[in-house]
Amino acid sequence: MAFGLSACSFWPYAHIATVDGLESENKPKKKTFNNDFGIAILALSFPFSTVLILGVLNSGTFFSSSYTIFLIAGLFLAVGLLLSLFNGLSAKWAYLKFVDRKLDRPATENV
């Protein structure tokens, strides 16, 4: 289980390194990845993934039930959808609140 969880941090690095190796052989004009930026973002995820791995491995039998895993997955999905919906609605409400409809009419109607 620990290997599978650590793969979340390893595979992006392996992919960046492989693509960089292939590109150095072919010498393209434009690189696919900014390696320094990718490694920096990956380095920011290491503490989070370490805490996540330790939390899952030290939780006992909590994550061994498929019901629990599906419940948590559904909760994360619902939170993501609600945040997306809220951001969309708040942008629409801001548009409705701050736009004066009189200014949106064509010039012929304002005369």
PDB file of N, CA and C in Angstrom:
ATOM      1  N   MET A   1       0.814  -1.186   0.000  1.00  0.00           N
ATOM      2  CA  MET A   1       0.000   0.000   0.000  1.00  0.00           C
ATOM      3  C   MET A   1       0.865   1.260   0.000  1.00  0.00           C
ATOM      4  N   ALA A   2       1.940   1.229   0.738  1.00  0.00           N
ATOM      5  CA  ALA A   2       2.816   2.408   0.796  1.00  0.00           C
ATOM      6  C   ALA A   2       3.446   2.666  -0.570  1.00  0.00           C
ATOM      7  N   PHE A   3       3.767   1.614  -1.308  1.00  0.00           N
ATOM      8  CA  PHE A   3       4.342   1.796  -2.642  1.00  0.00           C
ATOM      9  C   PHE A   3       3.342   2.458  -3.580  1.00  0.00           C
ATOM     10  N   GLY A   4       2.105   2.030  -3.521  1.00  0.00           N
ATOM     11  CA  GLY A   4       1.077   2.632  -4.376  1.00  0.00           C
ATOM     12  C   GLY A   4       0.853   4.095  -4.060  1.00  0.00           C
ATOM     13  N   LEU A   5       0.877   4.451  -2.777  1.00  0.00           N
ATOM     14  CA  LEU A   5       0.693   5.849  -2.400  1.00  0.00           C
ATOM     15  C   LEU A   5       1.900   6.700  -2.761  1.00  0.00           C
ATOM     16  N   SER A   6       3.095   6.130  -2.653  1.00  0.00           N
ATOM     17  CA  SER A   6       4.289   6.906  -3.010  1.00  0.00           C
ATOM     18  C   SER A   6       4.415   7.062  -4.517  1.00  0.00           C
ATOM     19  N   ALA A   7       3.737   6.221  -5.282  1.00  0.00           N
ATOM     20  CA  ALA A   7       3.784   6.336  -6.743  1.00  0.00           C
ATOM     21  C   ALA A   7       3.164   7.631  -7.220  1.00  0.00           C
ATOM     22  N   CYS A   8       2.267   8.214  -6.416  1.00  0.00           N
ATOM     23  CA  CYS A   8       1.666   9.499  -6.789  1.00  0.00           C
ATOM     24  C   CYS A   8       2.712  10.595  -6.887  1.00  0.00           C
ATOM     25  N   SER A   9       3.790  10.466  -6.152  1.00  0.00           N
ATOM     26  CA  SER A   9       4.866  11.444  -6.227  1.00  0.00           C
ATOM     27  C   SER A   9       5.943  11.028  -7.224  1.00  0.00           C
ATOM     28  N   PHE A  10       6.111   9.739  -7.429  1.00  0.00           N
ATOM     29  CA  PHE A  10       7.186   9.258  -8.292  1.00  0.00           C
ATOM     30  C   PHE A  10       6.844   9.369  -9.766  1.00  0.00           C
ATOM     31  N   TRP A  11       5.637   9.014 -10.163  1.00  0.00           N
ATOM     32  CA  TRP A  11       5.304   8.968 -11.583  1.00  0.00           C
ATOM     33  C   TRP A  11       5.411  10.317 -12.294  1.00  0.00           C
ATOM     34  N   PRO A  12       4.984  11.418 -11.704  1.00  0.00           N
ATOM     35  CA  PRO A  12       5.186  12.691 -12.412  1.00  0.00           C
ATOM     36  C   PRO A  12       6.662  12.992 -12.656  1.00  0.00           C
ATOM     37  N   TYR A  13       7.513  12.696 -11.664  1.00  0.00           N
ATOM     38  CA  TYR A  13       8.946  12.929 -11.843  1.00  0.00           C
ATOM     39  C   TYR A  13       9.501  12.012 -12.929  1.00  0.00           C
ATOM     40  N   ALA A  14       9.089  10.758 -12.922  1.00  0.00           N
ATOM     41  CA  ALA A  14       9.561   9.821 -13.938  1.00  0.00           C
ATOM     42  C   ALA A  14       9.113  10.256 -15.330  1.00  0.00           C
ATOM     43  N   HIS A  15       7.912  10.756 -15.447  1.00  0.00           N
ATOM     44  CA  HIS A  15       7.403  11.212 -16.734  1.00  0.00           C
ATOM     45  C   HIS A  15       8.177  12.431 -17.230  1.00  0.00           C
ATOM     46  N   ILE A  16       8.415  13.391 -16.336  1.00  0.00           N
ATOM     47  CA  ILE A  16       9.176  14.582 -16.717  1.00  0.00           C
ATOM     48  C   ILE A  16      10.579  14.190 -17.162  1.00  0.00           C
ATOM     49  N   ALA A  17      11.223  13.294 -16.418  1.00  0.00           N
ATOM     50  CA  ALA A  17      12.583  12.879 -16.757  1.00  0.00           C
ATOM     51  C   ALA A  17      12.619  12.123 -18.083  1.00  0.00           C
ATOM     52  N   THR A  18      11.635  11.270 -18.343  1.00  0.00           N
ATOM     53  CA  THR A  18      11.598  10.508 -19.593  1.00  0.00           C
ATOM     54  C   THR A  18      11.383  11.419 -20.795  1.00  0.00           C
ATOM     55  N   VAL A  19      10.433  12.330 -20.689  1.00  0.00           N
ATOM     56  CA  VAL A  19      10.159  13.253 -21.792  1.00  0.00           C
ATOM     57  C   VAL A  19      11.374  14.149 -22.036  1.00  0.00           C
ATOM     58  N   ASP A  20      12.013  14.597 -20.965  1.00  0.00           N
ATOM     59  CA  ASP A  20      13.208  15.428 -21.108  1.00  0.00           C
ATOM     60  C   ASP A  20      14.332  14.653 -21.793  1.00  0.00           C
ATOM     61  N   GLY A  21      14.482  13.383 -21.445  1.00  0.00           N
ATOM     62  CA  GLY A  21      15.496  12.553 -22.095  1.00  0.00           C
ATOM     63  C   GLY A  21      15.221  12.344 -23.571  1.00  0.00           C
ATOM     64  N   LEU A  22      13.972  12.111 -23.927  1.00  0.00           N
ATOM     65  CA  LEU A  22      13.613  11.939 -25.341  1.00  0.00           C
ATOM     66  C   LEU A  22      13.794  13.235 -26.119  1.00  0.00           C
ATOM     67  N   GLU A  23      13.467  14.349 -25.479  1.00  0.00           N
ATOM     68  CA  GLU A  23      13.623  15.626 -26.167  1.00  0.00           C
ATOM     69  C   GLU A  23      15.085  16.011 -26.346  1.00  0.00           C
ATOM     70  N   SER A  24      15.943  15.609 -25.405  1.00  0.00           N
ATOM     71  CA  SER A  24      17.361  15.950 -25.556  1.00  0.00           C
ATOM     72  C   SER A  24      17.983  15.156 -26.704  1.00  0.00           C
ATOM     73  N   GLU A  25      17.440  13.983 -27.013  1.00  0.00           N
ATOM     74  CA  GLU A  25      17.926  13.200 -28.144  1.00  0.00           C
ATOM     75  C   GLU A  25      17.488  13.821 -29.470  1.00  0.00           C
ATOM     76  N   ASN A  26      16.254  14.336 -29.527  1.00  0.00           N
ATOM     77  CA  ASN A  26      15.694  14.866 -30.771  1.00  0.00           C
ATOM     78  C   ASN A  26      15.924  16.360 -30.950  1.00  0.00           C
ATOM     79  N   LYS A  27      16.345  17.072 -29.912  1.00  0.00           N
ATOM     80  CA  LYS A  27      16.624  18.510 -29.939  1.00  0.00           C
ATOM     81  C   LYS A  27      15.463  19.317 -30.536  1.00  0.00           C
ATOM     82  N   PRO A  28      14.296  19.341 -29.857  1.00  0.00           N
ATOM     83  CA  PRO A  28      13.176  20.129 -30.388  1.00  0.00           C
ATOM     84  C   PRO A  28      13.395  21.623 -30.160  1.00  0.00           C
ATOM     85  N   LYS A  29      12.651  22.420 -30.909  1.00  0.00           N
ATOM     86  CA  LYS A  29      12.752  23.868 -30.751  1.00  0.00           C
ATOM     87  C   LYS A  29      12.112  24.322 -29.446  1.00  0.00           C
ATOM     88  N   LYS A  30      11.008  23.703 -29.084  1.00  0.00           N
ATOM     89  CA  LYS A  30      10.297  24.091 -27.868  1.00  0.00           C
ATOM     90  C   LYS A  30      10.160  22.858 -26.974  1.00  0.00           C
ATOM     91  N   LYS A  31      10.469  23.023 -25.688  1.00  0.00           N
ATOM     92  CA  LYS A  31      10.392  21.916 -24.750  1.00  0.00           C
ATOM     93  C   LYS A  31       8.952  21.737 -24.269  1.00  0.00           C
ATOM     94  N   THR A  32       8.601  20.513 -23.954  1.00  0.00           N
ATOM     95  CA  THR A  32       7.262  20.204 -23.480  1.00  0.00           C
ATOM     96  C   THR A  32       7.060  20.681 -22.052  1.00  0.00           C
ATOM     97  N   PHE A  33       8.039  20.434 -21.199  1.00  0.00           N
ATOM     98  CA  PHE A  33       7.939  20.780 -19.784  1.00  0.00           C
ATOM     99  C   PHE A  33       8.995  21.799 -19.405  1.00  0.00           C
ATOM    100  N   ASN A  34       8.633  22.671 -18.487  1.00  0.00           N
ATOM    101  CA  ASN A  34       9.618  23.484 -17.797  1.00  0.00           C
ATOM    102  C   ASN A  34      10.035  22.646 -16.587  1.00  0.00           C
ATOM    103  N   ASN A  35      11.163  21.974 -16.690  1.00  0.00           N
ATOM    104  CA  ASN A  35      11.573  21.003 -15.683  1.00  0.00           C
ATOM    105  C   ASN A  35      11.720  21.627 -14.301  1.00  0.00           C
ATOM    106  N   ASP A  36      12.288  22.794 -14.211  1.00  0.00           N
ATOM    107  CA  ASP A  36      12.484  23.426 -12.907  1.00  0.00           C
ATOM    108  C   ASP A  36      11.140  23.725 -12.236  1.00  0.00           C
ATOM    109  N   PHE A  37      10.196  24.240 -13.007  1.00  0.00           N
ATOM    110  CA  PHE A  37       8.874  24.539 -12.458  1.00  0.00           C
ATOM    111  C   PHE A  37       8.159  23.253 -12.037  1.00  0.00           C
ATOM    112  N   GLY A  38       8.256  22.216 -12.869  1.00  0.00           N
ATOM    113  CA  GLY A  38       7.619  20.933 -12.543  1.00  0.00           C
ATOM    114  C   GLY A  38       8.175  20.309 -11.282  1.00  0.00           C
ATOM    115  N   ILE A  39       9.476  20.344 -11.131  1.00  0.00           N
ATOM    116  CA  ILE A  39      10.099  19.779  -9.937  1.00  0.00           C
ATOM    117  C   ILE A  39       9.744  20.615  -8.708  1.00  0.00           C
ATOM    118  N   ALA A  40       9.641  21.944  -8.856  1.00  0.00           N
ATOM    119  CA  ALA A  40       9.265  22.793  -7.730  1.00  0.00           C
ATOM    120  C   ALA A  40       7.839  22.489  -7.266  1.00  0.00           C
ATOM    121  N   ILE A  41       6.915  22.319  -8.210  1.00  0.00           N
ATOM    122  CA  ILE A  41       5.538  21.979  -7.853  1.00  0.00           C
ATOM    123  C   ILE A  41       5.489  20.598  -7.213  1.00  0.00           C
ATOM    124  N   LEU A  42       6.261  19.663  -7.756  1.00  0.00           N
ATOM    125  CA  LEU A  42       6.323  18.320  -7.194  1.00  0.00           C
ATOM    126  C   LEU A  42       6.902  18.358  -5.785  1.00  0.00           C
ATOM    127  N   ALA A  43       7.903  19.207  -5.546  1.00  0.00           N
ATOM    128  CA  ALA A  43       8.490  19.329  -4.212  1.00  0.00           C
ATOM    129  C   ALA A  43       7.480  19.895  -3.216  1.00  0.00           C
ATOM    130  N   LEU A  44       6.586  20.762  -3.680  1.00  0.00           N
ATOM    131  CA  LEU A  44       5.545  21.271  -2.791  1.00  0.00           C
ATOM    132  C   LEU A  44       4.539  20.187  -2.406  1.00  0.00           C
ATOM    133  N   SER A  45       4.379  19.191  -3.271  1.00  0.00           N
ATOM    134  CA  SER A  45       3.412  18.142  -2.972  1.00  0.00           C
ATOM    135  C   SER A  45       3.983  17.067  -2.050  1.00  0.00           C
ATOM    136  N   PHE A  46       5.296  16.996  -1.879  1.00  0.00           N
ATOM    137  CA  PHE A  46       5.886  15.951  -1.039  1.00  0.00           C
ATOM    138  C   PHE A  46       5.407  15.997   0.412  1.00  0.00           C
ATOM    139  N   PRO A  47       5.382  17.152   1.076  1.00  0.00           N
ATOM    140  CA  PRO A  47       4.885  17.142   2.465  1.00  0.00           C
ATOM    141  C   PRO A  47       3.425  16.699   2.555  1.00  0.00           C
ATOM    142  N   PHE A  48       2.595  17.148   1.609  1.00  0.00           N
ATOM    143  CA  PHE A  48       1.191  16.754   1.618  1.00  0.00           C
ATOM    144  C   PHE A  48       1.052  15.252   1.419  1.00  0.00           C
ATOM    145  N   SER A  49       1.784  14.701   0.455  1.00  0.00           N
ATOM    146  CA  SER A  49       1.672  13.263   0.206  1.00  0.00           C
ATOM    147  C   SER A  49       2.233  12.454   1.369  1.00  0.00           C
ATOM    148  N   THR A  50       3.268  12.957   2.025  1.00  0.00           N
ATOM    149  CA  THR A  50       3.817  12.251   3.181  1.00  0.00           C
ATOM    150  C   THR A  50       2.805  12.204   4.319  1.00  0.00           C
ATOM    151  N   VAL A  51       2.159  13.332   4.599  1.00  0.00           N
ATOM    152  CA  VAL A  51       1.137  13.371   5.649  1.00  0.00           C
ATOM    153  C   VAL A  51      -0.038  12.482   5.269  1.00  0.00           C
ATOM    154  N   LEU A  52      -0.419  12.488   4.000  1.00  0.00           N
ATOM    155  CA  LEU A  52      -1.523  11.651   3.542  1.00  0.00           C
ATOM    156  C   LEU A  52      -1.184  10.172   3.688  1.00  0.00           C
ATOM    157  N   ILE A  53       0.016   9.784   3.294  1.00  0.00           N
ATOM    158  CA  ILE A  53       0.434   8.382   3.419  1.00  0.00           C
ATOM    159  C   ILE A  53       0.454   7.966   4.885  1.00  0.00           C
ATOM    160  N   LEU A  54       1.043   8.786   5.743  1.00  0.00           N
ATOM    161  CA  LEU A  54       1.090   8.445   7.165  1.00  0.00           C
ATOM    162  C   LEU A  54      -0.309   8.386   7.772  1.00  0.00           C
ATOM    163  N   GLY A  55      -1.183   9.279   7.352  1.00  0.00           N
ATOM    164  CA  GLY A  55      -2.549   9.248   7.858  1.00  0.00           C
ATOM    165  C   GLY A  55      -3.304   8.004   7.443  1.00  0.00           C
ATOM    166  N   VAL A  56      -3.148   7.588   6.194  1.00  0.00           N
ATOM    167  CA  VAL A  56      -3.840   6.384   5.721  1.00  0.00           C
ATOM    168  C   VAL A  56      -3.279   5.143   6.385  1.00  0.00           C
ATOM    169  N   LEU A  57      -1.953   5.074   6.500  1.00  0.00           N
ATOM    170  CA  LEU A  57      -1.350   3.874   7.077  1.00  0.00           C
ATOM    171  C   LEU A  57      -1.574   3.777   8.588  1.00  0.00           C
ATOM    172  N   ASN A  58      -1.764   4.893   9.261  1.00  0.00           N
ATOM    173  CA  ASN A  58      -1.979   4.864  10.710  1.00  0.00           C
ATOM    174  C   ASN A  58      -3.451   4.905  11.106  1.00  0.00           C
ATOM    175  N   SER A  59      -4.351   4.811  10.143  1.00  0.00           N
ATOM    176  CA  SER A  59      -5.780   4.912  10.461  1.00  0.00           C
ATOM    177  C   SER A  59      -6.395   3.587  10.876  1.00  0.00           C
ATOM    178  N   GLY A  60      -5.634   2.548  10.919  1.00  0.00           N
ATOM    179  CA  GLY A  60      -6.172   1.246  11.311  1.00  0.00           C
ATOM    180  C   GLY A  60      -7.015   0.658  10.197  1.00  0.00           C
ATOM    181  N   THR A  61      -8.236   0.249  10.531  1.00  0.00           N
ATOM    182  CA  THR A  61      -9.111  -0.405   9.552  1.00  0.00           C
ATOM    183  C   THR A  61     -10.099   0.564   8.901  1.00  0.00           C
ATOM    184  N   PHE A  62      -9.920   1.858   9.138  1.00  0.00           N
ATOM    185  CA  PHE A  62     -10.876   2.828   8.615  1.00  0.00           C
ATOM    186  C   PHE A  62     -10.946   2.788   7.090  1.00  0.00           C
ATOM    187  N   PHE A  63      -9.811   2.708   6.413  1.00  0.00           N
ATOM    188  CA  PHE A  63      -9.788   2.714   4.952  1.00  0.00           C
ATOM    189  C   PHE A  63      -9.863   1.313   4.347  1.00  0.00           C
ATOM    190  N   SER A  64     -10.051   0.289   5.154  1.00  0.00           N
ATOM    191  CA  SER A  64     -10.130  -1.064   4.606  1.00  0.00           C
ATOM    192  C   SER A  64     -11.529  -1.406   4.111  1.00  0.00           C
ATOM    193  N   SER A  65     -12.525  -0.629   4.474  1.00  0.00           N
ATOM    194  CA  SER A  65     -13.892  -0.866   4.036  1.00  0.00           C
ATOM    195  C   SER A  65     -14.157  -0.125   2.721  1.00  0.00           C
ATOM    196  N   SER A  66     -14.708  -0.829   1.744  1.00  0.00           N
ATOM    197  CA  SER A  66     -15.015  -0.191   0.466  1.00  0.00           C
ATOM    198  C   SER A  66     -16.126   0.848   0.634  1.00  0.00           C
ATOM    199  N   TYR A  67     -17.021   0.636   1.586  1.00  0.00           N
ATOM    200  CA  TYR A  67     -18.079   1.612   1.849  1.00  0.00           C
ATOM    201  C   TYR A  67     -17.468   2.950   2.266  1.00  0.00           C
ATOM    202  N   THR A  68     -16.488   2.907   3.128  1.00  0.00           N
ATOM    203  CA  THR A  68     -15.829   4.127   3.594  1.00  0.00           C
ATOM    204  C   THR A  68     -15.130   4.840   2.454  1.00  0.00           C
ATOM    205  N   ILE A  69     -14.459   4.099   1.614  1.00  0.00           N
ATOM    206  CA  ILE A  69     -13.727   4.699   0.495  1.00  0.00           C
ATOM    207  C   ILE A  69     -14.701   5.347  -0.485  1.00  0.00           C
ATOM    208  N   PHE A  70     -15.808   4.676  -0.802  1.00  0.00           N
ATOM    209  CA  PHE A  70     -16.803   5.260  -1.708  1.00  0.00           C
ATOM    210  C   PHE A  70     -17.484   6.473  -1.081  1.00  0.00           C
ATOM    211  N   LEU A  71     -17.705   6.435   0.223  1.00  0.00           N
ATOM    212  CA  LEU A  71     -18.309   7.560   0.915  1.00  0.00           C
ATOM    213  C   LEU A  71     -17.384   8.781   0.872  1.00  0.00           C
ATOM    214  N   ILE A  72     -16.108   8.574   1.119  1.00  0.00           N
ATOM    215  CA  ILE A  72     -15.142   9.682   1.067  1.00  0.00           C
ATOM    216  C   ILE A  72     -14.999  10.200  -0.361  1.00  0.00           C
ATOM    217  N   ALA A  73     -14.966   9.289  -1.341  1.00  0.00           N
ATOM    218  CA  ALA A  73     -14.868   9.711  -2.745  1.00  0.00           C
ATOM    219  C   ALA A  73     -16.092  10.543  -3.142  1.00  0.00           C
ATOM    220  N   GLY A  74     -17.273  10.108  -2.728  1.00  0.00           N
ATOM    221  CA  GLY A  74     -18.484  10.866  -3.023  1.00  0.00           C
ATOM    222  C   GLY A  74     -18.482  12.221  -2.346  1.00  0.00           C
ATOM    223  N   LEU A  75     -17.966  12.278  -1.124  1.00  0.00           N
ATOM    224  CA  LEU A  75     -17.878  13.541  -0.404  1.00  0.00           C
ATOM    225  C   LEU A  75     -16.929  14.507  -1.114  1.00  0.00           C
ATOM    226  N   PHE A  76     -15.770  14.016  -1.530  1.00  0.00           N
ATOM    227  CA  PHE A  76     -14.825  14.869  -2.251  1.00  0.00           C
ATOM    228  C   PHE A  76     -15.402  15.327  -3.589  1.00  0.00           C
ATOM    229  N   LEU A  77     -16.102  14.442  -4.277  1.00  0.00           N
ATOM    230  CA  LEU A  77     -16.724  14.800  -5.546  1.00  0.00           C
ATOM    231  C   LEU A  77     -17.800  15.872  -5.338  1.00  0.00           C
ATOM    232  N   ALA A  78     -18.609  15.706  -4.301  1.00  0.00           N
ATOM    233  CA  ALA A  78     -19.662  16.687  -4.020  1.00  0.00           C
ATOM    234  C   ALA A  78     -19.066  18.041  -3.653  1.00  0.00           C
ATOM    235  N   VAL A  79     -18.013  18.048  -2.847  1.00  0.00           N
ATOM    236  CA  VAL A  79     -17.381  19.312  -2.471  1.00  0.00           C
ATOM    237  C   VAL A  79     -16.802  20.005  -3.701  1.00  0.00           C
ATOM    238  N   GLY A  80     -16.146  19.238  -4.574  1.00  0.00           N
ATOM    239  CA  GLY A  80     -15.590  19.814  -5.797  1.00  0.00           C
ATOM    240  C   GLY A  80     -16.664  20.381  -6.709  1.00  0.00           C
ATOM    241  N   LEU A  81     -17.766  19.654  -6.856  1.00  0.00           N
ATOM    242  CA  LEU A  81     -18.858  20.141  -7.704  1.00  0.00           C
ATOM    243  C   LEU A  81     -19.529  21.370  -7.091  1.00  0.00           C
ATOM    244  N   LEU A  82     -19.707  21.367  -5.782  1.00  0.00           N
ATOM    245  CA  LEU A  82     -20.324  22.518  -5.130  1.00  0.00           C
ATOM    246  C   LEU A  82     -19.439  23.763  -5.221  1.00  0.00           C
ATOM    247  N   LEU A  83     -18.136  23.593  -5.070  1.00  0.00           N
ATOM    248  CA  LEU A  83     -17.231  24.730  -5.208  1.00  0.00           C
ATOM    249  C   LEU A  83     -17.251  25.287  -6.628  1.00  0.00           C
ATOM    250  N   SER A  84     -17.280  24.394  -7.604  1.00  0.00           N
ATOM    251  CA  SER A  84     -17.344  24.818  -8.994  1.00  0.00           C
ATOM    252  C   SER A  84     -18.662  25.534  -9.276  1.00  0.00           C
ATOM    253  N   LEU A  85     -19.736  24.986  -8.786  1.00  0.00           N
ATOM    254  CA  LEU A  85     -21.043  25.613  -8.969  1.00  0.00           C
ATOM    255  C   LEU A  85     -21.098  26.969  -8.274  1.00  0.00           C
ATOM    256  N   PHE A  86     -20.562  27.041  -7.064  1.00  0.00           N
ATOM    257  CA  PHE A  86     -20.565  28.305  -6.320  1.00  0.00           C
ATOM    258  C   PHE A  86     -19.737  29.365  -7.038  1.00  0.00           C
ATOM    259  N   ASN A  87     -18.577  28.991  -7.575  1.00  0.00           N
ATOM    260  CA  ASN A  87     -17.752  29.958  -8.306  1.00  0.00           C
ATOM    261  C   ASN A  87     -18.471  30.452  -9.557  1.00  0.00           C
ATOM    262  N   GLY A  88     -19.149  29.565 -10.254  1.00  0.00           N
ATOM    263  CA  GLY A  88     -19.886  29.969 -11.445  1.00  0.00           C
ATOM    264  C   GLY A  88     -21.045  30.889 -11.114  1.00  0.00           C
ATOM    265  N   LEU A  89     -21.781  30.552 -10.057  1.00  0.00           N
ATOM    266  CA  LEU A  89     -22.920  31.384  -9.674  1.00  0.00           C
ATOM    267  C   LEU A  89     -22.471  32.727  -9.112  1.00  0.00           C
ATOM    268  N   SER A  90     -21.375  32.736  -8.355  1.00  0.00           N
ATOM    269  CA  SER A  90     -20.925  34.009  -7.793  1.00  0.00           C
ATOM    270  C   SER A  90     -20.452  34.947  -8.895  1.00  0.00           C
ATOM    271  N   ALA A  91     -19.836  34.413  -9.954  1.00  0.00           N
ATOM    272  CA  ALA A  91     -19.435  35.258 -11.079  1.00  0.00           C
ATOM    273  C   ALA A  91     -20.666  35.798 -11.803  1.00  0.00           C
ATOM    274  N   LYS A  92     -21.691  34.964 -11.930  1.00  0.00           N
ATOM    275  CA  LYS A  92     -22.923  35.406 -12.586  1.00  0.00           C
ATOM    276  C   LYS A  92     -23.638  36.453 -11.741  1.00  0.00           C
ATOM    277  N   TRP A  93     -23.675  36.241 -10.426  1.00  0.00           N
ATOM    278  CA  TRP A  93     -24.314  37.208  -9.544  1.00  0.00           C
ATOM    279  C   TRP A  93     -23.556  38.528  -9.551  1.00  0.00           C
ATOM    280  N   ALA A  94     -22.236  38.467  -9.600  1.00  0.00           N
ATOM    281  CA  ALA A  94     -21.441  39.699  -9.639  1.00  0.00           C
ATOM    282  C   ALA A  94     -21.738  40.460 -10.928  1.00  0.00           C
ATOM    283  N   TYR A  95     -21.907  39.742 -12.026  1.00  0.00           N
ATOM    284  CA  TYR A  95     -22.238  40.390 -13.293  1.00  0.00           C
ATOM    285  C   TYR A  95     -23.605  41.052 -13.204  1.00  0.00           C
ATOM    286  N   LEU A  96     -24.572  40.336 -12.627  1.00  0.00           N
ATOM    287  CA  LEU A  96     -25.919  40.894 -12.523  1.00  0.00           C
ATOM    288  C   LEU A  96     -25.969  42.083 -11.573  1.00  0.00           C
ATOM    289  N   LYS A  97     -25.148  42.073 -10.561  1.00  0.00           N
ATOM    290  CA  LYS A  97     -25.177  43.124  -9.561  1.00  0.00           C
ATOM    291  C   LYS A  97     -24.476  44.392 -10.026  1.00  0.00           C
ATOM    292  N   PHE A  98     -23.372  44.263 -10.768  1.00  0.00           N
ATOM    293  CA  PHE A  98     -22.543  45.415 -11.093  1.00  0.00           C
ATOM    294  C   PHE A  98     -22.718  45.956 -12.507  1.00  0.00           C
ATOM    295  N   VAL A  99     -23.522  45.316 -13.330  1.00  0.00           N
ATOM    296  CA  VAL A  99     -23.711  45.797 -14.693  1.00  0.00           C
ATOM    297  C   VAL A  99     -25.029  46.555 -14.764  1.00  0.00           C
ATOM    298  N   ASP A 100     -24.979  47.758 -15.261  1.00  0.00           N
ATOM    299  CA  ASP A 100     -26.176  48.573 -15.434  1.00  0.00           C
ATOM    300  C   ASP A 100     -26.787  48.228 -16.788  1.00  0.00           C
ATOM    301  N   ARG A 101     -27.999  47.734 -16.790  1.00  0.00           N
ATOM    302  CA  ARG A 101     -28.640  47.309 -18.024  1.00  0.00           C
ATOM    303  C   ARG A 101     -28.868  48.473 -18.978  1.00  0.00           C
ATOM    304  N   LYS A 102     -28.983  49.702 -18.496  1.00  0.00           N
ATOM    305  CA  LYS A 102     -29.181  50.853 -19.370  1.00  0.00           C
ATOM    306  C   LYS A 102     -27.959  51.078 -20.253  1.00  0.00           C
ATOM    307  N   LEU A 103     -26.795  50.727 -19.752  1.00  0.00           N
ATOM    308  CA  LEU A 103     -25.568  50.924 -20.528  1.00  0.00           C
ATOM    309  C   LEU A 103     -25.366  49.845 -21.580  1.00  0.00           C
ATOM    310  N   ASP A 104     -26.095  48.708 -21.453  1.00  0.00           N
ATOM    311  CA  ASP A 104     -25.935  47.621 -22.397  1.00  0.00           C
ATOM    312  C   ASP A 104     -26.794  47.780 -23.646  1.00  0.00           C
ATOM    313  N   ARG A 105     -27.679  48.755 -23.699  1.00  0.00           N
ATOM    314  CA  ARG A 105     -28.538  48.944 -24.870  1.00  0.00           C
ATOM    315  C   ARG A 105     -27.745  49.566 -26.014  1.00  0.00           C
ATOM    316  N   PRO A 106     -28.153  49.288 -27.231  1.00  0.00           N
ATOM    317  CA  PRO A 106     -27.498  49.948 -28.377  1.00  0.00           C
ATOM    318  C   PRO A 106     -27.714  51.453 -28.332  1.00  0.00           C
ATOM    319  N   ALA A 107     -26.888  52.219 -29.015  1.00  0.00           N
ATOM    320  CA  ALA A 107     -26.911  53.681 -28.958  1.00  0.00           C
ATOM    321  C   ALA A 107     -28.241  54.243 -29.459  1.00  0.00           C
ATOM    322  N   THR A 108     -28.919  53.578 -30.381  1.00  0.00           N
ATOM    323  CA  THR A 108     -30.180  54.082 -30.920  1.00  0.00           C
ATOM    324  C   THR A 108     -31.282  54.054 -29.889  1.00  0.00           C
ATOM    325  N   GLU A 109     -31.230  53.121 -28.935  1.00  0.00           N
ATOM    326  CA  GLU A 109     -32.265  53.036 -27.911  1.00  0.00           C
ATOM    327  C   GLU A 109     -32.075  54.095 -26.831  1.00  0.00           C
ATOM    328  N   ASN A 110     -30.851  54.544 -26.598  1.00  0.00           N
ATOM    329  CA  ASN A 110     -30.579  55.515 -25.547  1.00  0.00           C
ATOM    330  C   ASN A 110     -31.056  56.920 -25.909  1.00  0.00           C
ATOM    331  N   VAL A 111     -31.281  57.195 -27.171  1.00  0.00           N
ATOM    332  CA  VAL A 111     -31.651  58.545 -27.608  1.00  0.00           C
ATOM    333  C   VAL A 111     -33.095  58.823 -27.355  1.00  0.00           C
TER     334      VAL A 111
END
